[in-house]
PDB file of C-alpha atoms in Angstrom:
ATOM      1  CA  UNK L  29      -6.345  34.190 -58.059  1.00 39.00           C
ATOM      2  CA  UNK L  30      -5.317  37.462 -56.438  1.00 44.00           C
ATOM      3  CA  UNK L  31      -2.477  39.272 -58.132  1.00 49.00           C
ATOM      4  CA  UNK L  32       0.411  41.012 -56.401  1.00 53.00           C
ATOM      5  CA  UNK L  33      -1.022  44.462 -57.270  1.00 59.00           C
ATOM      6  CA  UNK L  34      -4.056  43.770 -55.050  1.00 77.00           C
ATOM      7  CA  UNK L  35      -1.889  43.993 -51.960  1.00 83.00           C
ATOM      8  CA  UNK L  36      -1.393  47.367 -50.272  1.00 85.00           C
ATOM      9  CA  UNK L  37       1.602  48.855 -48.572  1.00 87.00           C
ATOM     10  CA  UNK L  38       1.589  51.030 -45.458  1.00 79.00           C
ATOM     11  CA  UNK L  39       4.836  51.990 -43.716  1.00 80.00           C
ATOM     12  CA  UNK L  40       6.730  48.680 -43.493  1.00 87.00           C
ATOM     13  CA  UNK L  41       3.737  46.421 -44.034  1.00 90.00           C
ATOM     14  CA  UNK L  42       2.352  44.768 -47.150  1.00 88.00           C
ATOM     15  CA  UNK L  43      -1.177  43.581 -46.522  1.00 86.00           C
ATOM     16  CA  UNK L  44      -4.548  42.438 -47.750  1.00 86.00           C
ATOM     17  CA  UNK L  45      -7.226  42.573 -45.052  1.00 91.00           C
ATOM     18  CA  UNK L  46     -10.813  42.171 -46.196  1.00 92.00           C
ATOM     19  CA  UNK L  47     -13.771  41.924 -43.854  1.00 94.00           C
ATOM     20  CA  UNK L  48     -17.311  40.869 -44.695  1.00 95.00           C
ATOM     21  CA  UNK L  49     -19.813  42.449 -42.285  1.00 97.00           C
ATOM     22  CA  UNK L  50     -23.555  41.840 -42.037  1.00 97.00           C
ATOM     23  CA  UNK L  51     -25.691  43.905 -39.671  1.00 98.00           C
ATOM     24  CA  UNK L  52     -29.354  44.759 -39.231  1.00 98.00           C
ATOM     25  CA  UNK L  53     -31.582  47.595 -38.061  1.00 98.00           C
ATOM     26  CA  UNK L  54     -33.117  47.295 -34.609  1.00 96.00           C
ATOM     27  CA  UNK L  55     -35.989  44.774 -34.582  1.00 94.00           C
ATOM     28  CA  UNK L  56     -35.006  43.908 -38.167  1.00 94.00           C
ATOM     29  CA  UNK L  57     -37.321  46.667 -39.373  1.00 96.00           C
ATOM     30  CA  UNK L  58     -37.357  47.186 -43.144  1.00 97.00           C
ATOM     31  CA  UNK L  59     -36.385  50.859 -42.942  1.00 98.00           C
ATOM     32  CA  UNK L  60     -33.438  50.870 -45.375  1.00 98.00           C
ATOM     33  CA  UNK L  61     -35.419  51.873 -48.467  1.00 97.00           C
ATOM     34  CA  UNK L  62     -35.485  54.742 -50.935  1.00 98.00           C
ATOM     35  CA  UNK L  63     -33.780  57.919 -49.744  1.00 98.00           C
ATOM     36  CA  UNK L  64     -32.613  56.268 -46.521  1.00 98.00           C
ATOM     37  CA  UNK L  65     -30.814  53.494 -48.434  1.00 98.00           C
ATOM     38  CA  UNK L  66     -29.273  56.063 -50.767  1.00 98.00           C
ATOM     39  CA  UNK L  67     -28.070  58.115 -47.807  1.00 98.00           C
ATOM     40  CA  UNK L  68     -26.587  55.004 -46.128  1.00 98.00           C
ATOM     41  CA  UNK L  69     -24.488  54.417 -49.248  1.00 98.00           C
ATOM     42  CA  UNK L  70     -23.348  58.066 -49.279  1.00 98.00           C
ATOM     43  CA  UNK L  71     -22.397  58.066 -45.593  1.00 98.00           C
ATOM     44  CA  UNK L  72     -20.493  54.791 -45.971  1.00 98.00           C
ATOM     45  CA  UNK L  73     -18.620  56.078 -49.044  1.00 98.00           C
ATOM     46  CA  UNK L  74     -17.643  59.312 -47.268  1.00 98.00           C
ATOM     47  CA  UNK L  75     -16.446  57.444 -44.178  1.00 98.00           C
ATOM     48  CA  UNK L  76     -14.423  54.965 -46.250  1.00 98.00           C
ATOM     49  CA  UNK L  77     -12.644  57.813 -48.035  1.00 98.00           C
ATOM     50  CA  UNK L  78     -11.939  59.562 -44.747  1.00 98.00           C
ATOM     51  CA  UNK L  79     -10.502  56.402 -43.143  1.00 97.00           C
ATOM     52  CA  UNK L  80      -8.660  55.294 -46.331  1.00 94.00           C
ATOM     53  CA  UNK L  81     -10.686  52.088 -46.546  1.00 96.00           C
ATOM     54  CA  UNK L  82     -11.899  50.515 -49.798  1.00 96.00           C
ATOM     55  CA  UNK L  83     -15.497  49.348 -50.068  1.00 97.00           C
ATOM     56  CA  UNK L  84     -15.255  46.285 -52.303  1.00 94.00           C
ATOM     57  CA  UNK L  85     -18.989  45.557 -52.303  1.00 95.00           C
ATOM     58  CA  UNK L  86     -22.007  47.015 -50.546  1.00 97.00           C
ATOM     59  CA  UNK L  87     -25.597  45.821 -50.505  1.00 97.00           C
ATOM     60  CA  UNK L  88     -28.198  47.808 -48.606  1.00 98.00           C
ATOM     61  CA  UNK L  89     -31.316  45.630 -48.386  1.00 97.00           C
ATOM     62  CA  UNK L  90     -34.457  46.881 -46.608  1.00 97.00           C
ATOM     63  CA  UNK L  91     -33.666  44.888 -43.440  1.00 97.00           C
ATOM     64  CA  UNK L  92     -29.889  44.294 -43.503  1.00 97.00           C
ATOM     65  CA  UNK L  93     -26.565  45.501 -44.841  1.00 98.00           C
ATOM     66  CA  UNK L  94     -23.694  43.532 -46.380  1.00 97.00           C
ATOM     67  CA  UNK L  95     -20.403  45.411 -46.345  1.00 97.00           C
ATOM     68  CA  UNK L  96     -17.263  43.937 -47.885  1.00 95.00           C
ATOM     69  CA  UNK L  97     -14.346  46.204 -47.093  1.00 96.00           C
ATOM     70  CA  UNK L  98     -10.575  46.333 -47.298  1.00 94.00           C
ATOM     71  CA  UNK L  99      -8.902  47.990 -44.308  1.00 95.00           C
ATOM     72  CA  UNK L 100      -5.465  48.712 -42.869  1.00 93.00           C
ATOM     73  CA  UNK L 101      -3.778  46.341 -40.388  1.00 92.00           C
ATOM     74  CA  UNK L 102      -4.327  48.835 -37.576  1.00 93.00           C
ATOM     75  CA  UNK L 103      -8.126  48.802 -38.011  1.00 95.00           C
ATOM     76  CA  UNK L 104      -9.824  46.133 -35.902  1.00 96.00           C
ATOM     77  CA  UNK L 105     -13.214  44.753 -36.953  1.00 97.00           C
ATOM     78  CA  UNK L 106     -14.871  46.191 -33.840  1.00 97.00           C
ATOM     79  CA  UNK L 107     -13.688  49.730 -34.604  1.00 97.00           C
ATOM     80  CA  UNK L 108     -14.594  49.438 -38.296  1.00 98.00           C
ATOM     81  CA  UNK L 109     -18.197  48.392 -37.617  1.00 98.00           C
ATOM     82  CA  UNK L 110     -18.497  50.931 -34.806  1.00 98.00           C
ATOM     83  CA  UNK L 111     -17.467  53.691 -37.212  1.00 98.00           C
ATOM     84  CA  UNK L 112     -20.024  52.690 -39.860  1.00 98.00           C
ATOM     85  CA  UNK L 113     -22.896  52.110 -37.453  1.00 98.00           C
ATOM     86  CA  UNK L 114     -22.165  55.176 -35.330  1.00 98.00           C
ATOM     87  CA  UNK L 115     -21.745  57.660 -38.168  1.00 98.00           C
ATOM     88  CA  UNK L 116     -24.744  56.386 -40.122  1.00 98.00           C
ATOM     89  CA  UNK L 117     -27.015  56.267 -37.068  1.00 98.00           C
ATOM     90  CA  UNK L 118     -26.133  59.834 -36.101  1.00 98.00           C
ATOM     91  CA  UNK L 119     -26.839  61.322 -39.530  1.00 98.00           C
ATOM     92  CA  UNK L 120     -29.796  59.133 -40.520  1.00 98.00           C
ATOM     93  CA  UNK L 121     -31.739  59.718 -37.292  1.00 97.00           C
ATOM     94  CA  UNK L 122     -31.057  63.447 -37.618  1.00 97.00           C
ATOM     95  CA  UNK L 123     -32.141  63.597 -41.281  1.00 98.00           C
ATOM     96  CA  UNK L 124     -35.040  61.115 -41.180  1.00 98.00           C
ATOM     97  CA  UNK L 125     -37.238  61.715 -38.086  1.00 97.00           C
ATOM     98  CA  UNK L 126     -39.241  58.529 -38.754  1.00 96.00           C
ATOM     99  CA  UNK L 127     -36.167  56.561 -37.627  1.00 97.00           C
ATOM    100  CA  UNK L 128     -36.495  58.052 -34.153  1.00 96.00           C
ATOM    101  CA  UNK L 129     -39.369  55.601 -33.535  1.00 94.00           C
ATOM    102  CA  UNK L 130     -36.728  52.892 -33.099  1.00 94.00           C
ATOM    103  CA  UNK L 131     -34.843  52.898 -29.779  1.00 95.00           C
ATOM    104  CA  UNK L 132     -31.633  52.797 -31.852  1.00 96.00           C
ATOM    105  CA  UNK L 133     -31.047  52.433 -35.569  1.00 97.00           C
ATOM    106  CA  UNK L 134     -28.797  49.350 -35.456  1.00 98.00           C
ATOM    107  CA  UNK L 135     -28.725  46.295 -33.219  1.00 97.00           C
ATOM    108  CA  UNK L 136     -25.537  45.926 -31.203  1.00 96.00           C
ATOM    109  CA  UNK L 137     -24.740  42.619 -32.896  1.00 97.00           C
ATOM    110  CA  UNK L 138     -23.100  41.946 -36.233  1.00 98.00           C
ATOM    111  CA  UNK L 139     -21.518  39.186 -38.296  1.00 96.00           C
ATOM    112  CA  UNK L 140     -17.921  39.477 -39.475  1.00 96.00           C
ATOM    113  CA  UNK L 141     -15.621  37.151 -41.354  1.00 93.00           C
ATOM    114  CA  UNK L 142     -12.238  37.573 -42.923  1.00 89.00           C
ATOM    115  CA  UNK L 143     -11.758  36.834 -46.562  1.00 76.00           C
ATOM    116  CA  UNK L 144      -8.678  35.258 -48.084  1.00 61.00           C
ATOM    117  CA  UNK L 145      -7.710  35.175 -51.726  1.00 56.00           C
ATOM    118  CA  UNK L 146     -10.168  32.462 -52.708  1.00 52.00           C
ATOM    119  CA  UNK L 147     -13.228  33.470 -50.701  1.00 62.00           C
ATOM    120  CA  UNK L 148     -13.146  37.190 -51.575  1.00 69.00           C
ATOM    121  CA  UNK L 149     -14.617  36.595 -55.027  1.00 74.00           C
ATOM    122  CA  UNK L 150     -17.266  34.253 -53.609  1.00 73.00           C
ATOM    123  CA  UNK L 151     -18.345  36.924 -51.105  1.00 75.00           C
ATOM    124  CA  UNK L 152     -18.463  39.606 -53.810  1.00 78.00           C
ATOM    125  CA  UNK L 153     -20.695  37.399 -56.007  1.00 80.00           C
ATOM    126  CA  UNK L 154     -22.958  36.632 -53.050  1.00 77.00           C
ATOM    127  CA  UNK L 155     -23.400  40.312 -52.182  1.00 81.00           C
ATOM    128  CA  UNK L 156     -23.991  41.303 -55.812  1.00 83.00           C
ATOM    129  CA  UNK L 157     -26.676  38.592 -56.185  1.00 80.00           C
ATOM    130  CA  UNK L 158     -30.096  40.267 -56.586  1.00 74.00           C
ATOM    131  CA  UNK L 159     -31.732  37.906 -54.016  1.00 71.00           C
ATOM    132  CA  UNK L 160     -31.477  40.695 -51.408  1.00 59.00           C
ATOM    133  CA  UNK L 161     -34.363  42.656 -52.888  1.00 57.00           C
ATOM    134  CA  UNK L 162     -34.446  46.151 -54.246  1.00 60.00           C
ATOM    135  CA  UNK L 163     -34.897  49.537 -52.648  1.00 60.00           C
TER     136      UNK L 163
END
């Protein structure tokens, strides 16, 4: 059960907004390995700090990403995923020329769901499960 201290306050709002995103590289290519996977994690961490978001769980598998994140009420899912995909695509394609072979790094589609008090722990366990493979 989620305790009162898990809720955040911003201006006149008390909130708990958690999103679970899943998205894939273009053509579901297994390009998120080694240094690229490490750099994805770094870029995501830097962006989350900048935007004052909390990454609750992150799994970077070779062909997909699970991102479980807590955001502010003013941050819509579309803008959150756009920020992560846009920033990571820009830096990764600049730093890893082999990614330029893909027409774009990420597909335009993604999965998103909200997580309430009960399902947040279930999502965290699912993402932390080693079935995703290693990099």
